Amino acid sequence: MAKKAAARRPAPKAKPAPKSSKKAAAAQQSLDFGATAAKGKRAAAAPEGVDLTAEAEAAVLEGRKSKKAPATEDADAPKKKERTRVSAEKMSEMQREISISEFFTKNRHLLGFDNASRALLTSIKEAVDNSLDACEEAGILPDIKVVIEQQSETRYKMHVEDNGPGIVKAQVPKVFGKLLYGSKFHRLRQSRGQQGIGISAAGMYGQLTTGKPVVVTSKTGKGKPAYHYHLRIDTNANKPVIVHEDEFDWGDKDHGTEVAIEMEASYKGGKKGIDEFIQQVAFANPHLRLEYWRPGKPPLVYPRVTNELPPEAKEIKPHPYGVELGMLMRLMQGSNENTVAALLQSEFSRVTSSVSQEILGKAKVSARKRPRDVSQAEAEAIYKAISETKIMAPPTNCLAPIGEEALVEGLKALLVQQHFAAEEARQRKKAEDEAAAAAGGEEAAAAAASAAESKITEALSAVTEIKPDEDEEDAELAKFSLTVGADEAAADAIRAGVINIFGQPTFMTACTRPPKVYRGNPFQVEAAIAWGGELPADELAQVVRFANRVPLLYQQGACAMTQAVLRTNWKGYDVEQSRGALPTGPLLVMVHIASVWVPFTSEAKEAVAHYDEIINELKSALQECGRRLSRHIRRKRRAADELKKANYIQKYIPHIGEALQQILGLSNPQKETTIEKLTGILERSRKL
Amino acid sequence: MAKKTPKSEGTSRVRGEDQARKDKVTNKAIDDVAENIYKTILKEVKPDLAMPVRSLANVNYNQKTGFFKIGRGMKTRTLTVNTVKTFAQTLRMMALSKELIQTNDFATKRDAYYQSKNWQEAKFDEQPESDTVMDDIEAMFSIHGVSREEMRFVPQEHGGAVAGELVVVDRDMETGRRIEIDCTNFGSGAYSVPSWVEHLEFRSKAKFIMAIETHGMFQRLQSHNYWRKAGCILVSLGGVPSRACRRFIRRLSDELNLPVYAFTDCDPYGISNIYRTLKVGSGNAAHINQFFCVPNARYLGLTPQDIIDWDLKDATHVLGEVDIKRAKDALKNDPFFTEHKTWAKAMEQLMKMGVRAEQQALSKHGLNFVIEKYLPEKLKNVSKFLP
Ligand SMILES: Nc1ncnc2c1ncn2[C@@H]1O[C@H](COP(=O)(O)OP(=O)(O)OP(=O)(O)O)[C@@H](O)[C@H]1O
Ligand SMILES: [Mg+2]
């Protein structure tokens, strides 16, 4: 309900955001919360024409209440007790603006800060997302270092350092000290961040639990000074407060940013923890080199798997099919265009003059009308007309999927990492190298890090090249090729094979679907699977989800991508699956959605909303992978069967010879002939 | 493999001529089947084993022979990759049979299962597997007129008790010495029929054989030397007769050319299970009925009419649900009843009376009433016995 309150704020006269901009600084701008809500997905949930003030008031009341009483009891308790009548005048005294920072302080679960172990993971995730976004936009191969320091039993400090373009000095305070301030929200462009909340929320959480400011270090280029900022958020005003700033020499580092946040938290490595998150980040970003320094353990290194940056994600204009009435009305109000027709053509993709004529004709609104003069009723007519007009799908070449080849590379690396993680867990049980690693100091740790890196690089290069399955017809098809934006037929081509990971043959395949559209937003899905090898044979499949290359660790059950895996009939592909459950077997399923606007179910960006278009596309990708897997499984089964039968023949035929000898008194040569002939007969019949 | 002992040579010395002749037939049947397989293999063709289809659809009731007979339906098991193991086991089991004949020995199903433990990878893991193979062999050789017992695979359970005017000629298995067993000489005890009766020879002056359902009734008749008065052989069935018991009665009746009179309780179980099985065998194992059923058998009593004629009404019990179900079932589906109208009538009569009577109900009129009155009276009218 709080969400709705925010959404109902009066619309501003804000101009639409500037489109693509080369410099990050120019793009970073404050978002009026009202504009945000209306333009963003939050508006999707808001019914039209509700009294805004009443809603806002309700939010305030609830806020007050929760201060007095525990949240669980406050729902109706005051109503029952007081029953005093509050006059409108009295009420008006209580009615005031809520700042976004205040709002999220109270509703931190919306952002993924609802418990101590999630808080640390979410903070690291936000910082890493930002680093990757910045590096990619600046065309830099990312080099990221994640450090977690334990300060006390319940207090941790995280540092995330990148080699990105850095942040212009004047922007730093707003970027890190103001919620809803960012460069990505106003652009329809595939990126990890999209809301302008992420890192500031992490900072706010730190400040809330420890009182410590966020420490940002940044440098924008060679010869330029690096500077430190200690920032605090004034939550009432949603404004940054600079606690301390200074210039310093960042050694031989040319550019980059480091964010350090101290917080009350707990550290959870392993499964569903930060370790798994980092592993999956590396998986989805083969162009990334990442160092991960865990508290009290030797550092882990994820080497760069490819030197190619993902293709540049292009910005597009929104498609009319995705527009909402509120947004349309606001566009009309704030437009500088002279005519409605011109407005439609300039603000939306795929609206040519003839399309705009058609829309306005159907809506019975004059094409030459000034946008500002369009009435609510007319706007509604236009809104309706849009849905009745055939408009070309939005351009889809704006997306950058991971790609089949990189997915398989990533799978390989992920399995190698999982192998080492399992090995480490095993060793940890008996050894106490923990202490050794912690005691050795920074130098020893650094040495350990480089040792770890070379170990992994070595293991990765030892992983055999992908080998097609035995059949000759498949050999040709088994070569992986990148199929970004490829047509349906090419994307459908069979690409699958077996690689050896630590001597264990592991089947892998990936499928990137051609781009599609949901509610006017282009999106593209892909799936990859690994089967066999060291994956546990009798457990439920591991499902690894990504949205715009960001791993989604929580809310698996609520996610449309999980639904797609569940709704795929794996039994049809020779994989066990009980009703309504994930498939069982040595199976890892990876699913990814790339979109200019991923429809998350909440601001914490953990689960994708259930759009049929998305689920169906994912199912198609999974089915393609499933078909290839089933060919592999059948081929293997057949081979095993053959072997078994061959053994069978060898095992039992001599007994037939022996029995005949006993009954008929055959000579030894006669017996041998019998065995030979019989073997021949059976071998021949088996081949037929 | 069964242990080889010196006695394996000179077979005819340790077994009777009759037995030797039978063994020769069995040996030949085994050789023929094996030879056939061997020759087929030399022709580079997949060999197969033929056995009758053992389903009720392939069974018919033969009025002439008087028993359920297996039909002409055959199934063959071809040697393929999937059947190679069972095929090997079947042949090894046949070889075992041949060896048992050679050594004049025998094996129960359980013995055979343990023997297979010497067959390395062809051994049976569980006894049900070896039992199945044994059943297949039994079916296979039933075509050749050879019974499982003749192949020296004998049942575990013994064959009931015998007393009366009979001399059984047996042989010492070790030395081959003839042993004559006089069944009048057991006092209040009885001769216990072995589980394997193929080798027995008989001598008798008896006029008929009486097969008795309960051991209680057998004991009474035997203790009071009824067999002497009536000039008969008494056999205790002990409920539904075992294979050995049925085979024993069959051989007795065949070889001495004697009629068999059955004396059971008057209830659906005594009639449709015990007597019917003794006389015509069962539909489920029709392929072996040729060895086991006793077509010479006739039904002495107790008949439903006996309950009235001998005033046993107040010594009866009400028919239970199971009895009624069994009777209805017999009347509807059992060819023995559909073929014999008199039996159907008797059964219907019993159903109408709604009661059943045990053999020993006759004791109501005095413990030896059965010896003094009932049996002599009944035996006066043998032609009135139910078929
Ligand atoms: N490491 C970095 N290097 C360069 N620019 C950065 C870095 N971190 C953040 N920024 C800038 O700060 C802005 C705000 O970041 P923030 O994480 O708060 O929001 P966002 O990434 O736009 O959206 P979201 O809330 O979905 O994460 C970004 O849009 C980006 O322009
Ligand atoms: Mg972000």
JSON list of C-alpha atoms and ligand atoms in Angstrom, two decimals, chain A residues 28 126 130-131 134 162 166-167 175-176 181-184 193-200 257 605, ligand 1:
[
{"chain": "A", "resi": 28, "resn": "GLN", "atom": "CA", "xyz": [22.94, 11.20, -13.62]},
{"chain": "A", "resi": 126, "resn": "GLU", "atom": "CA", "xyz": [24.32, -3.49, -5.69]},
{"chain": "A", "resi": 130, "resn": "ASN", "atom": "CA", "xyz": [27.05, -0.77, -10.58]},
{"chain": "A", "resi": 131, "resn": "SER", "atom": "CA", "xyz": [30.70, -1.54, -11.26]},
{"chain": "A", "resi": 134, "resn": "ALA", "atom": "CA", "xyz": [29.83, 1.39, -15.46]},
{"chain": "A", "resi": 162, "resn": "ASP", "atom": "CA", "xyz": [36.39, -1.49, -9.77]},
{"chain": "A", "resi": 166, "resn": "GLY", "atom": "CA", "xyz": [35.06, 6.66, -12.04]},
{"chain": "A", "resi": 167, "resn": "ILE", "atom": "CA", "xyz": [32.51, 9.24, -11.04]},
{"chain": "A", "resi": 175, "resn": "VAL", "atom": "CA", "xyz": [24.89, 9.12, -6.44]},
{"chain": "A", "resi": 176, "resn": "PHE", "atom": "CA", "xyz": [25.64, 7.62, -3.05]},
{"chain": "A", "resi": 181, "resn": "TYR", "atom": "CA", "xyz": [19.28, 9.31, -8.31]},
{"chain": "A", "resi": 182, "resn": "GLY", "atom": "CA", "xyz": [20.93, 7.61, -11.22]},
{"chain": "A", "resi": 183, "resn": "SER", "atom": "CA", "xyz": [21.71, 7.46, -14.89]},
{"chain": "A", "resi": 184, "resn": "LYS", "atom": "CA", "xyz": [19.71, 4.40, -15.85]},
{"chain": "A", "resi": 193, "resn": "GLY", "atom": "CA", "xyz": [20.64, -1.22, -12.40]},
{"chain": "A", "resi": 194, "resn": "GLN", "atom": "CA", "xyz": [17.49, 0.49, -13.42]},
{"chain": "A", "resi": 195, "resn": "GLN", "atom": "CA", "xyz": [16.02, 2.35, -10.49]},
{"chain": "A", "resi": 196, "resn": "GLY", "atom": "CA", "xyz": [18.59, 4.69, -8.98]},
{"chain": "A", "resi": 197, "resn": "ILE", "atom": "CA", "xyz": [18.08, 3.24, -5.55]},
{"chain": "A", "resi": 198, "resn": "GLY", "atom": "CA", "xyz": [20.53, 0.37, -5.18]},
{"chain": "A", "resi": 199, "resn": "ILE", "atom": "CA", "xyz": [23.79, 1.67, -3.77]},
{"chain": "A", "resi": 200, "resn": "SER", "atom": "CA", "xyz": [22.31, 4.57, -1.83]},
{"chain": "A", "resi": 257, "resn": "THR", "atom": "CA", "xyz": [35.66, 3.57, -7.90]},
{"chain": "A", "resi": 605, "resn": "LYS", "atom": "CA", "xyz": [14.93, -7.25, -7.99]},
{"chain": "C", "resi": 1, "resn": "LIG", "atom": "N1", "xyz": [31.04, 2.10, -9.56]},
{"chain": "C", "resi": 1, "resn": "LIG", "atom": "C1", "xyz": [30.43, 3.05, -10.26]},
{"chain": "C", "resi": 1, "resn": "LIG", "atom": "N2", "xyz": [31.08, 3.66, -11.31]},
{"chain": "C", "resi": 1, "resn": "LIG", "atom": "C2", "xyz": [30.45, 4.61, -12.05]},
{"chain": "C", "resi": 1, "resn": "LIG", "atom": "N3", "xyz": [29.21, 5.07, -11.80]},
{"chain": "C", "resi": 1, "resn": "LIG", "atom": "C3", "xyz": [28.52, 4.54, -10.79]},
{"chain": "C", "resi": 1, "resn": "LIG", "atom": "C4", "xyz": [29.09, 3.53, -9.97]},
{"chain": "C", "resi": 1, "resn": "LIG", "atom": "N4", "xyz": [28.20, 3.19, -9.02]},
{"chain": "C", "resi": 1, "resn": "LIG", "atom": "C5", "xyz": [27.09, 3.95, -9.25]},
{"chain": "C", "resi": 1, "resn": "LIG", "atom": "N5", "xyz": [27.28, 4.78, -10.31]},
{"chain": "C", "resi": 1, "resn": "LIG", "atom": "C6", "xyz": [26.30, 5.75, -10.79]},
{"chain": "C", "resi": 1, "resn": "LIG", "atom": "O1", "xyz": [25.42, 6.00, -9.75]},
{"chain": "C", "resi": 1, "resn": "LIG", "atom": "C7", "xyz": [24.06, 5.83, -10.13]},
{"chain": "C", "resi": 1, "resn": "LIG", "atom": "C8", "xyz": [23.21, 5.37, -8.98]},
{"chain": "C", "resi": 1, "resn": "LIG", "atom": "O2", "xyz": [23.49, 4.05, -8.65]},
{"chain": "C", "resi": 1, "resn": "LIG", "atom": "P1", "xyz": [22.37, 3.17, -7.95]},
{"chain": "C", "resi": 1, "resn": "LIG", "atom": "O3", "xyz": [22.91, 1.83, -7.73]},
{"chain": "C", "resi": 1, "resn": "LIG", "atom": "O4", "xyz": [21.92, 3.93, -6.77]},
{"chain": "C", "resi": 1, "resn": "LIG", "atom": "O5", "xyz": [21.20, 3.13, -9.01]},
{"chain": "C", "resi": 1, "resn": "LIG", "atom": "P2", "xyz": [21.11, 2.38, -10.40]},
{"chain": "C", "resi": 1, "resn": "LIG", "atom": "O6", "xyz": [22.24, 1.47, -10.57]},
{"chain": "C", "resi": 1, "resn": "LIG", "atom": "O7", "xyz": [20.90, 3.41, -11.44]},
{"chain": "C", "resi": 1, "resn": "LIG", "atom": "O8", "xyz": [19.74, 1.57, -10.25]},
{"chain": "C", "resi": 1, "resn": "LIG", "atom": "P3", "xyz": [19.36, 0.39, -9.23]},
{"chain": "C", "resi": 1, "resn": "LIG", "atom": "O9", "xyz": [18.63, 0.98, -8.11]},
{"chain": "C", "resi": 1, "resn": "LIG", "atom": "O10", "xyz": [18.49, -0.50, -10.04]},
{"chain": "C", "resi": 1, "resn": "LIG", "atom": "O11", "xyz": [20.67, -0.24, -8.82]},
{"chain": "C", "resi": 1, "resn": "LIG", "atom": "C9", "xyz": [24.11, 4.89, -11.29]},
{"chain": "C", "resi": 1, "resn": "LIG", "atom": "O12", "xyz": [23.03, 5.09, -12.14]},
{"chain": "C", "resi": 1, "resn": "LIG", "atom": "C10", "xyz": [25.45, 5.25, -11.94]},
{"chain": "C", "resi": 1, "resn": "LIG", "atom": "O13", "xyz": [25.30, 6.31, -12.85]}
]
